[in-house]
């Protein structure tokens, strides 16, 4: 990526308010690298943190000083969400993305410190190159981390195994993994979920815990931890609020337990295709594996004929994906 491209007419910025801070992210949709665009899952992730930051495991008192590494950071939206809650964040990506990522880090760190001089609520942000599976890059960031985060980091099947091995290398016994993901291919999604479930305790965040505006049926947030040693499987869920709900699955009914972990309810996944959410709550995910047609999603026209900023971004990102590989001659 050439430095002067940041000032080209095709480069534009995206403003986002997070936790009372007006952030501005440069993105380059004309770049050949997908990491130079702000994808919607990162916005959902940042706003999820904001909504759940008043108490519980995502409050500043719990996160202050925690070490976080972001994989496939791109423009850095998700990582700033964690840094604003007091975490020390290392944002990583491939070398081609780093110039734009560093520009966003410098710009927004300056904005935050100028608005709140002397504030101790903001953690820190560093940038590092990390190619998945590269042992030198992994050693350089000094694992293990308290949290590993990422949004829209998987879009092809051949990325799954390198991502898994990198997460293992960066993890410790108590590492939590937070991933945001937009379903674009049902095949990749099914393989990804099955891979997570083989190696981790997987929890799907219900839409009721997401920001009411920044959510979409095809965007899911996962919270994962390493599975406990053999023999402790029956003790993996501490039931502080013990209520059993029956939910529909693709083939039968699966039992899920609403578990309250530090004030944040999540649903524990027991089946390959557990249907989450409620038909009574508008916008809930229809199922874990998602009945989303491969590489497409339905588009609806608002009744008043006008799009909100969020809807405009949604449709714009869909168009960008469709046109990414189109060659104009």
C-alpha positions as YAML, in Angstrom:
chain: A
units: angstrom
residues:
- id: 1
  name: UNK
  ca: [0.00, 0.00, 0.00]
- id: 2
  name: UNK
  ca: [1.42, 3.36, -1.02]
- id: 3
  name: UNK
  ca: [1.34, 6.03, 1.71]
- id: 4
  name: UNK
  ca: [-0.02, 8.73, -0.62]
- id: 5
  name: UNK
  ca: [-3.11, 6.64, -1.31]
- id: 6
  name: UNK
  ca: [-4.48, 7.74, 2.06]
- id: 7
  name: UNK
  ca: [-5.07, 11.17, 0.55]
- id: 8
  name: UNK
  ca: [-6.55, 9.99, -2.75]
- id: 9
  name: UNK
  ca: [-10.16, 10.96, -3.63]
- id: 10
  name: UNK
  ca: [-11.25, 7.34, -3.31]
- id: 11
  name: UNK
  ca: [-10.27, 7.23, 0.37]
- id: 12
  name: UNK
  ca: [-12.98, 8.19, 2.85]
- id: 13
  name: UNK
  ca: [-13.55, 8.15, 6.58]
- id: 14
  name: UNK
  ca: [-16.23, 6.70, 8.82]
- id: 15
  name: UNK
  ca: [-17.30, 8.39, 12.05]
- id: 16
  name: UNK
  ca: [-18.36, 6.25, 15.00]
- id: 17
  name: UNK
  ca: [-19.35, 7.24, 18.53]
- id: 18
  name: UNK
  ca: [-18.24, 4.67, 21.11]
- id: 19
  name: UNK
  ca: [-18.45, 5.12, 24.88]
- id: 20
  name: UNK
  ca: [-18.80, 8.88, 24.52]
- id: 21
  name: UNK
  ca: [-15.86, 9.26, 22.16]
- id: 22
  name: UNK
  ca: [-16.17, 10.43, 18.56]
- id: 23
  name: UNK
  ca: [-13.82, 8.18, 16.62]
- id: 24
  name: UNK
  ca: [-12.92, 8.48, 12.96]
- id: 25
  name: UNK
  ca: [-11.64, 5.58, 10.89]
- id: 26
  name: UNK
  ca: [-9.96, 5.92, 7.53]
- id: 27
  name: UNK
  ca: [-10.84, 3.19, 5.08]
- id: 28
  name: UNK
  ca: [-9.80, 2.45, 1.52]
- id: 29
  name: UNK
  ca: [-12.51, 0.45, -0.25]
- id: 30
  name: UNK
  ca: [-10.54, 0.60, -3.51]
- id: 31
  name: UNK
  ca: [-7.65, -1.32, -2.00]
- id: 32
  name: UNK
  ca: [-7.15, -4.90, -3.14]
- id: 33
  name: UNK
  ca: [-6.97, -5.99, 0.50]
- id: 34
  name: UNK
  ca: [-10.21, -6.68, 2.37]
- id: 35
  name: UNK
  ca: [-8.65, -5.45, 5.63]
- id: 36
  name: UNK
  ca: [-8.78, -1.80, 4.58]
- id: 37
  name: UNK
  ca: [-12.57, -1.58, 4.83]
- id: 38
  name: UNK
  ca: [-14.61, -1.22, 8.02]
- id: 39
  name: UNK
  ca: [-16.84, -4.31, 8.04]
- id: 40
  name: UNK
  ca: [-20.12, -4.33, 9.88]
- id: 41
  name: UNK
  ca: [-19.28, -7.08, 12.38]
- id: 42
  name: UNK
  ca: [-16.66, -4.78, 13.93]
- id: 43
  name: UNK
  ca: [-19.32, -2.11, 14.51]
- id: 44
  name: UNK
  ca: [-21.65, -4.65, 16.10]
- id: 45
  name: UNK
  ca: [-18.77, -5.81, 18.33]
- id: 46
  name: UNK
  ca: [-17.82, -2.30, 19.50]
- id: 47
  name: UNK
  ca: [-21.43, -1.36, 20.23]
- id: 48
  name: UNK
  ca: [-21.95, -4.65, 22.09]
- id: 49
  name: UNK
  ca: [-19.08, -3.71, 24.40]
- id: 50
  name: UNK
  ca: [-20.58, -0.26, 24.92]
- id: 51
  name: UNK
  ca: [-23.99, -1.65, 25.84]
- id: 52
  name: UNK
  ca: [-22.57, -4.16, 28.33]
- id: 53
  name: UNK
  ca: [-19.92, -1.92, 29.89]
- id: 54
  name: UNK
  ca: [-21.89, -0.63, 32.88]
- id: 55
  name: UNK
  ca: [-21.45, -3.78, 34.94]
- id: 56
  name: UNK
  ca: [-20.21, -7.33, 34.71]
- id: 57
  name: UNK
  ca: [-17.32, -8.84, 32.83]
- id: 58
  name: UNK
  ca: [-17.13, -6.04, 30.24]
- id: 59
  name: UNK
  ca: [-17.08, -3.16, 32.71]
- id: 60
  name: UNK
  ca: [-13.93, -1.01, 32.94]
- id: 61
  name: UNK
  ca: [-13.33, -2.22, 36.50]
- id: 62
  name: UNK
  ca: [-13.07, -5.79, 35.21]
- id: 63
  name: UNK
  ca: [-11.12, -5.04, 32.03]
- id: 64
  name: UNK
  ca: [-8.62, -2.42, 33.27]
- id: 65
  name: UNK
  ca: [-5.11, -3.60, 32.43]
- id: 66
  name: UNK
  ca: [-6.19, -6.79, 30.64]
- id: 67
  name: UNK
  ca: [-3.99, -7.79, 27.71]
- id: 68
  name: UNK
  ca: [-5.89, -8.09, 24.43]
- id: 69
  name: UNK
  ca: [-4.77, -9.11, 20.97]
- id: 70
  name: UNK
  ca: [-6.90, -8.44, 17.91]
- id: 71
  name: UNK
  ca: [-6.46, -10.74, 14.92]
- id: 72
  name: UNK
  ca: [-7.15, -9.31, 11.48]
- id: 73
  name: UNK
  ca: [-7.65, -5.87, 13.00]
- id: 74
  name: UNK
  ca: [-8.15, -4.13, 9.65]
- id: 75
  name: UNK
  ca: [-9.12, -0.54, 10.47]
- id: 76
  name: UNK
  ca: [-9.03, -1.17, 14.23]
- id: 77
  name: UNK
  ca: [-12.65, -0.60, 15.28]
- id: 78
  name: UNK
  ca: [-13.05, -3.61, 17.60]
- id: 79
  name: UNK
  ca: [-9.68, -3.07, 19.26]
- id: 80
  name: UNK
  ca: [-10.54, 0.52, 20.15]
- id: 81
  name: UNK
  ca: [-13.70, -0.73, 21.80]
- id: 82
  name: UNK
  ca: [-11.57, -2.79, 24.19]
- id: 83
  name: UNK
  ca: [-8.97, -0.04, 24.70]
- id: 84
  name: UNK
  ca: [-11.68, 2.44, 25.71]
- id: 85
  name: UNK
  ca: [-12.59, 0.04, 28.52]
- id: 86
  name: UNK
  ca: [-9.03, 0.10, 29.87]
- id: 87
  name: UNK
  ca: [-7.41, -2.82, 28.03]
- id: 88
  name: UNK
  ca: [-3.90, -2.86, 26.64]
- id: 89
  name: UNK
  ca: [-4.53, -3.88, 23.04]
- id: 90
  name: UNK
  ca: [-2.18, -5.21, 20.37]
- id: 91
  name: UNK
  ca: [-3.81, -4.84, 16.96]
- id: 92
  name: UNK
  ca: [-2.40, -7.21, 14.36]
- id: 93
  name: UNK
  ca: [-2.80, -7.77, 10.64]
- id: 94
  name: UNK
  ca: [-0.82, -8.47, 7.50]
- id: 95
  name: UNK
  ca: [1.89, -6.03, 6.52]
- id: 96
  name: UNK
  ca: [-0.15, -4.56, 3.65]
- id: 97
  name: UNK
  ca: [-2.80, -3.33, 6.07]
- id: 98
  name: UNK
  ca: [-0.48, -1.88, 8.74]
- id: 99
  name: UNK
  ca: [0.04, 1.65, 7.26]
- id: 100
  name: UNK
  ca: [-3.69, 2.38, 7.30]
- id: 101
  name: UNK
  ca: [-4.15, 0.68, 10.69]
- id: 102
  name: UNK
  ca: [-1.34, 2.74, 12.23]
- id: 103
  name: UNK
  ca: [-2.86, 5.91, 10.80]
- id: 104
  name: UNK
  ca: [-6.18, 5.07, 12.48]
- id: 105
  name: UNK
  ca: [-4.45, 4.28, 15.77]
- id: 106
  name: UNK
  ca: [-2.53, 7.56, 15.77]
- id: 107
  name: UNK
  ca: [-5.59, 9.60, 14.80]
- id: 108
  name: UNK
  ca: [-7.98, 8.12, 17.34]
- id: 109
  name: UNK
  ca: [-5.50, 7.86, 20.20]
- id: 110
  name: UNK
  ca: [-4.83, 11.57, 19.75]
- id: 111
  name: UNK
  ca: [-8.56, 12.33, 19.71]
- id: 112
  name: UNK
  ca: [-9.19, 10.36, 22.90]
- id: 113
  name: UNK
  ca: [-6.30, 11.85, 24.86]
- id: 114
  name: UNK
  ca: [-7.15, 15.41, 23.76]
- id: 115
  name: UNK
  ca: [-10.78, 15.03, 24.80]
- id: 116
  name: UNK
  ca: [-9.88, 13.49, 28.17]
- id: 117
  name: UNK
  ca: [-6.40, 14.65, 29.20]
- id: 118
  name: UNK
  ca: [-5.10, 12.74, 32.17]
- id: 119
  name: UNK
  ca: [-7.90, 10.17, 31.96]
- id: 120
  name: UNK
  ca: [-7.00, 6.68, 33.13]
- id: 121
  name: UNK
  ca: [-10.00, 5.01, 31.51]
- id: 122
  name: UNK
  ca: [-8.22, 4.54, 28.18]
- id: 123
  name: UNK
  ca: [-5.77, 1.66, 28.05]
- id: 124
  name: UNK
  ca: [-3.19, 1.50, 25.27]
- id: 125
  name: UNK
  ca: [-2.94, 0.44, 21.63]
- id: 126
  name: UNK
  ca: [0.01, -1.02, 19.75]
- id: 127
  name: UNK
  ca: [0.24, -2.33, 16.19]
- id: 128
  name: UNK
  ca: [2.12, -5.43, 15.08]
- id: 129
  name: UNK
  ca: [2.43, -7.61, 12.02]
- id: 130
  name: UNK
  ca: [1.07, -11.11, 12.52]
- id: 131
  name: UNK
  ca: [0.62, -13.69, 9.80]
- id: 132
  name: UNK
  ca: [-1.34, -16.61, 11.20]
- id: 133
  name: UNK
  ca: [0.91, -19.53, 12.00]
- id: 134
  name: UNK
  ca: [4.12, -17.47, 11.85]
- id: 135
  name: UNK
  ca: [6.02, -18.47, 14.99]
- id: 136
  name: UNK
  ca: [8.31, -15.43, 14.93]
- id: 137
  name: UNK
  ca: [5.37, -13.05, 14.77]
- id: 138
  name: UNK
  ca: [3.61, -14.90, 17.58]
- id: 139
  name: UNK
  ca: [6.66, -14.81, 19.87]
- id: 140
  name: UNK
  ca: [7.11, -11.09, 19.16]
- id: 141
  name: UNK
  ca: [3.70, -10.19, 20.62]
- id: 142
  name: UNK
  ca: [4.51, -12.01, 23.88]
- id: 143
  name: UNK
  ca: [1.60, -14.38, 24.55]
- id: 144
  name: UNK
  ca: [-0.50, -15.43, 26.38]
- id: 145
  name: UNK
  ca: [-3.28, -12.84, 26.37]
- id: 146
  name: UNK
  ca: [-6.33, -12.39, 28.56]
- id: 147
  name: UNK
  ca: [-8.53, -11.85, 25.50]
- id: 148
  name: UNK
  ca: [-8.24, -12.72, 21.82]
- id: 149
  name: UNK
  ca: [-10.67, -10.80, 19.64]
- id: 150
  name: UNK
  ca: [-11.49, -10.66, 15.95]
- id: 151
  name: UNK
  ca: [-14.30, -9.66, 13.60]
- id: 152
  name: UNK
  ca: [-14.96, -11.03, 10.12]
- id: 153
  name: UNK
  ca: [-11.61, -12.78, 10.11]
- id: 154
  name: UNK
  ca: [-12.83, -15.93, 8.32]
- id: 155
  name: UNK
  ca: [-14.29, -15.90, 4.84]
- id: 156
  name: UNK
  ca: [-12.53, -18.90, 3.24]
- id: 157
  name: UNK
  ca: [-12.22, -22.51, 4.36]
- id: 158
  name: UNK
  ca: [-8.42, -22.57, 4.10]
- id: 159
  name: UNK
  ca: [-8.16, -19.86, 6.78]
- id: 160
  name: UNK
  ca: [-9.82, -21.93, 9.49]
- id: 161
  name: UNK
  ca: [-6.91, -24.15, 10.50]
- id: 162
  name: UNK
  ca: [-4.25, -21.37, 10.54]
- id: 163
  name: UNK
  ca: [-6.59, -19.25, 12.64]
- id: 164
  name: UNK
  ca: [-7.18, -22.10, 15.10]
- id: 165
  name: UNK
  ca: [-3.47, -22.83, 15.53]
- id: 166
  name: UNK
  ca: [-2.73, -19.14, 16.02]
- id: 167
  name: UNK
  ca: [-5.41, -18.86, 18.71]
- id: 168
  name: UNK
  ca: [-3.90, -21.88, 20.49]
- id: 169
  name: UNK
  ca: [-0.43, -20.28, 20.36]
- id: 170
  name: UNK
  ca: [-1.71, -16.98, 21.78]
- id: 171
  name: UNK
  ca: [-3.86, -18.51, 24.52]
- id: 172
  name: UNK
  ca: [-3.34, -19.36, 28.16]
- id: 173
  name: UNK
  ca: [-5.56, -21.47, 30.43]
- id: 174
  name: UNK
  ca: [-7.86, -18.52, 31.20]
- id: 175
  name: UNK
  ca: [-7.90, -16.79, 27.82]
- id: 176
  name: UNK
  ca: [-11.33, -15.69, 26.56]
- id: 177
  name: UNK
  ca: [-11.95, -15.49, 22.81]
- id: 178
  name: UNK
  ca: [-14.46, -12.99, 21.41]
- id: 179
  name: UNK
  ca: [-15.29, -13.26, 17.73]
- id: 180
  name: UNK
  ca: [-17.77, -11.37, 15.57]
- id: 181
  name: UNK
  ca: [-18.80, -12.98, 12.33]
- id: 182
  name: UNK
  ca: [-21.12, -12.24, 9.42]
- id: 183
  name: UNK
  ca: [-22.52, -15.30, 7.67]
- id: 184
  name: UNK
  ca: [-21.70, -15.06, 3.97]
- id: 185
  name: UNK
  ca: [-21.17, -18.72, 3.14]
- id: 186
  name: UNK
  ca: [-23.15, -21.39, 4.98]
- id: 187
  name: UNK
  ca: [-20.48, -23.97, 4.15]
- id: 188
  name: UNK
  ca: [-17.68, -21.96, 5.75]
- id: 189
  name: UNK
  ca: [-19.93, -21.04, 8.68]
- id: 190
  name: UNK
  ca: [-20.85, -24.65, 9.44]
- id: 191
  name: UNK
  ca: [-17.21, -25.77, 9.32]
- id: 192
  name: UNK
  ca: [-16.16, -22.86, 11.53]
- id: 193
  name: UNK
  ca: [-18.79, -23.57, 14.20]
- id: 194
  name: UNK
  ca: [-17.98, -27.29, 14.23]
- id: 195
  name: UNK
  ca: [-14.27, -26.47, 14.62]
- id: 196
  name: UNK
  ca: [-14.94, -24.11, 17.52]
- id: 197
  name: UNK
  ca: [-17.13, -26.65, 19.28]
- id: 198
  name: UNK
  ca: [-14.50, -29.39, 19.05]
- id: 199
  name: UNK
  ca: [-11.97, -27.28, 20.90]
- id: 200
  name: UNK
  ca: [-13.82, -24.67, 22.96]
- id: 201
  name: UNK
  ca: [-16.79, -24.02, 25.17]
- id: 202
  name: UNK
  ca: [-18.83, -21.91, 22.74]
- id: 203
  name: UNK
  ca: [-21.46, -19.36, 23.71]
- id: 204
  name: UNK
  ca: [-23.54, -17.34, 21.27]
- id: 205
  name: UNK
  ca: [-24.47, -13.84, 22.39]
- id: 206
  name: UNK
  ca: [-28.23, -13.29, 22.06]
- id: 207
  name: UNK
  ca: [-29.40, -10.27, 20.10]
- id: 208
  name: UNK
  ca: [-31.01, -8.89, 23.26]
- id: 209
  name: UNK
  ca: [-27.48, -8.24, 24.55]
- id: 210
  name: UNK
  ca: [-26.47, -6.34, 21.42]
- id: 211
  name: UNK
  ca: [-27.08, -2.70, 20.62]
- id: 212
  name: UNK
  ca: [-30.64, -2.34, 19.32]
- id: 213
  name: UNK
  ca: [-29.45, -0.48, 16.20]
- id: 214
  name: UNK
  ca: [-26.12, -2.13, 15.52]
- id: 215
  name: UNK
  ca: [-27.22, -5.70, 14.93]
- id: 216
  name: UNK
  ca: [-28.28, -7.84, 12.00]
- id: 217
  name: UNK
  ca: [-29.68, -11.39, 11.69]
- id: 218
  name: UNK
  ca: [-26.59, -12.58, 9.80]
- id: 219
  name: UNK
  ca: [-24.05, -11.13, 12.26]
- id: 220
  name: UNK
  ca: [-23.21, -13.26, 15.29]
- id: 221
  name: UNK
  ca: [-20.95, -12.75, 18.30]
- id: 222
  name: UNK
  ca: [-19.24, -15.74, 19.93]
- id: 223
  name: UNK
  ca: [-17.62, -15.98, 23.36]
- id: 224
  name: UNK
  ca: [-15.32, -18.98, 23.76]
- id: 225
  name: UNK
  ca: [-12.98, -20.53, 26.31]
- id: 226
  name: UNK
  ca: [-10.85, -23.66, 26.28]
- id: 227
  name: UNK
  ca: [-12.69, -26.81, 27.25]
- id: 228
  name: UNK
  ca: [-12.04, -28.05, 30.79]
- id: 229
  name: UNK
  ca: [-10.05, -31.25, 31.42]
- id: 230
  name: UNK
  ca: [-11.74, -34.55, 30.72]
- id: 231
  name: UNK
  ca: [-14.13, -35.55, 33.48]
- id: 232
  name: UNK
  ca: [-15.35, -32.04, 34.23]
- id: 233
  name: UNK
  ca: [-17.74, -31.67, 31.31]
- id: 234
  name: UNK
  ca: [-20.80, -31.78, 33.54]
- id: 235
  name: UNK
  ca: [-19.53, -28.85, 35.59]
- id: 236
  name: UNK
  ca: [-18.82, -26.45, 32.71]
- id: 237
  name: UNK
  ca: [-21.92, -24.35, 33.34]
- id: 238
  name: UNK
  ca: [-22.43, -22.63, 36.69]
- id: 239
  name: UNK
  ca: [-26.12, -21.98, 36.98]
- id: 240
  name: UNK
  ca: [-26.53, -18.76, 38.93]
- id: 241
  name: UNK
  ca: [-29.94, -18.13, 37.35]
- id: 242
  name: UNK
  ca: [-31.01, -21.66, 36.50]
- id: 243
  name: UNK
  ca: [-33.82, -21.71, 33.99]
- id: 244
  name: UNK
  ca: [-34.30, -24.32, 31.30]
- id: 245
  name: UNK
  ca: [-35.77, -23.24, 27.99]
- id: 246
  name: UNK
  ca: [-36.78, -25.51, 25.16]
- id: 247
  name: UNK
  ca: [-35.74, -24.18, 21.75]
- id: 248
  name: UNK
  ca: [-36.28, -25.56, 18.27]
- id: 249
  name: UNK
  ca: [-33.40, -27.02, 16.25]
- id: 250
  name: UNK
  ca: [-33.22, -28.07, 12.62]
- id: 251
  name: UNK
  ca: [-33.97, -31.68, 13.52]
- id: 252
  name: UNK
  ca: [-35.24, -31.75, 17.09]
- id: 253
  name: UNK
  ca: [-35.33, -29.71, 20.29]
- id: 254
  name: UNK
  ca: [-32.16, -28.82, 22.16]
- id: 255
  name: UNK
  ca: [-32.02, -27.72, 25.75]
- id: 256
  name: UNK
  ca: [-30.17, -24.52, 26.52]
- id: 257
  name: UNK
  ca: [-29.57, -22.92, 29.87]
- id: 258
  name: UNK
  ca: [-29.71, -19.18, 30.34]
- id: 259
  name: UNK
  ca: [-26.52, -18.57, 32.25]
- id: 260
  name: UNK
  ca: [-25.69, -15.31, 33.93]
- id: 261
  name: UNK
  ca: [-21.93, -14.75, 33.88]
- id: 262
  name: UNK
  ca: [-20.99, -11.55, 35.68]
- id: 263
  name: UNK
  ca: [-24.31, -10.06, 34.69]
- id: 264
  name: UNK
  ca: [-24.10, -10.94, 30.99]
- id: 265
  name: UNK
  ca: [-26.56, -13.60, 29.85]
- id: 266
  name: UNK
  ca: [-25.41, -15.89, 27.07]
- id: 267
  name: UNK
  ca: [-26.82, -19.07, 25.66]
- id: 268
  name: UNK
  ca: [-24.69, -22.22, 25.88]
- id: 269
  name: UNK
  ca: [-24.66, -24.22, 22.69]
- id: 270
  name: UNK
  ca: [-25.26, -27.97, 22.96]
- id: 271
  name: UNK
  ca: [-26.26, -28.91, 19.42]
- id: 272
  name: UNK
  ca: [-24.88, -28.35, 15.95]
- id: 273
  name: UNK
  ca: [-27.89, -26.32, 14.92]
- id: 274
  name: UNK
  ca: [-29.39, -24.75, 18.02]
- id: 275
  name: UNK
  ca: [-31.96, -22.15, 17.17]
- id: 276
  name: UNK
  ca: [-31.41, -19.01, 19.21]
- id: 277
  name: UNK
  ca: [-33.52, -16.03, 20.05]
- id: 278
  name: UNK
  ca: [-37.28, -15.79, 20.09]
- id: 279
  name: UNK
  ca: [-39.86, -15.35, 17.37]
- id: 280
  name: UNK
  ca: [-41.39, -12.75, 19.67]
- id: 281
  name: UNK
  ca: [-38.29, -10.56, 19.58]
- id: 282
  name: UNK
  ca: [-37.75, -8.83, 16.27]
- id: 283
  name: UNK
  ca: [-34.31, -9.28, 14.73]
- id: 284
  name: UNK
  ca: [-33.19, -12.39, 16.58]
- id: 285
  name: UNK
  ca: [-30.92, -14.88, 14.82]
- id: 286
  name: UNK
  ca: [-33.02, -17.70, 13.40]
- id: 287
  name: UNK
  ca: [-30.51, -20.48, 14.06]
- id: 288
  name: UNK
  ca: [-26.90, -21.08, 15.04]
- id: 289
  name: UNK
  ca: [-25.94, -22.39, 11.64]
- id: 290
  name: UNK
  ca: [-28.13, -19.83, 9.94]
- id: 291
  name: UNK
  ca: [-30.50, -20.46, 7.04]
- id: 292
  name: UNK
  ca: [-28.68, -17.89, 4.94]
- id: 293
  name: UNK
  ca: [-28.27, -18.52, 1.26]
- id: 294
  name: UNK
  ca: [-24.63, -18.79, 0.32]
- id: 295
  name: UNK
  ca: [-22.97, -15.44, -0.41]
- id: 296
  name: UNK
  ca: [-26.22, -13.46, -0.35]
- id: 297
  name: UNK
  ca: [-28.77, -12.00, 2.01]
- id: 298
  name: UNK
  ca: [-32.28, -10.56, 1.60]
- id: 299
  name: UNK
  ca: [-32.63, -6.84, 1.06]
- id: 300
  name: UNK
  ca: [-35.78, -5.06, 2.15]
- id: 301
  name: UNK
  ca: [-36.90, -1.56, 1.25]
- id: 302
  name: UNK
  ca: [-38.01, 0.59, 4.20]
- id: 303
  name: UNK
  ca: [-41.63, 1.63, 4.13]
- id: 304
  name: UNK
  ca: [-40.82, 5.33, 4.14]
- id: 305
  name: UNK
  ca: [-38.32, 4.89, 1.29]
- id: 306
  name: UNK
  ca: [-35.45, 6.25, 3.40]
- id: 307
  name: UNK
  ca: [-32.38, 4.41, 4.70]
- id: 308
  name: UNK
  ca: [-30.81, 4.96, 8.08]
- id: 309
  name: UNK
  ca: [-27.03, 5.41, 8.22]
- id: 310
  name: UNK
  ca: [-26.72, 1.82, 9.44]
- id: 311
  name: UNK
  ca: [-28.87, 0.46, 6.59]
- id: 312
  name: UNK
  ca: [-26.92, 2.48, 4.06]
- id: 313
  name: UNK
  ca: [-23.69, 0.98, 5.38]
- id: 314
  name: UNK
  ca: [-25.20, -2.52, 5.26]
- id: 315
  name: UNK
  ca: [-26.19, -2.22, 1.62]
- id: 316
  name: UNK
  ca: [-22.94, -0.51, 0.75]
- id: 317
  name: UNK
  ca: [-20.87, -3.32, 2.26]
- id: 318
  name: UNK
  ca: [-22.97, -5.88, 0.37]
- id: 319
  name: UNK
  ca: [-22.31, -4.05, -2.89]
- id: 320
  name: UNK
  ca: [-18.59, -3.84, -2.07]
- id: 321
  name: UNK
  ca: [-18.42, -7.61, -1.58]
- id: 322
  name: UNK
  ca: [-20.24, -8.25, -4.86]
- id: 323
  name: UNK
  ca: [-18.01, -5.86, -6.82]
- id: 324
  name: UNK
  ca: [-14.71, -6.75, -5.13]
- id: 325
  name: UNK
  ca: [-13.60, -9.24, -7.78]
- id: 326
  name: UNK
  ca: [-15.33, -7.64, -10.75]
- id: 327
  name: UNK
  ca: [-12.90, -6.49, -13.43]
- id: 328
  name: UNK
  ca: [-14.02, -3.61, -15.60]
- id: 329
  name: UNK
  ca: [-12.54, -3.63, -19.09]
...
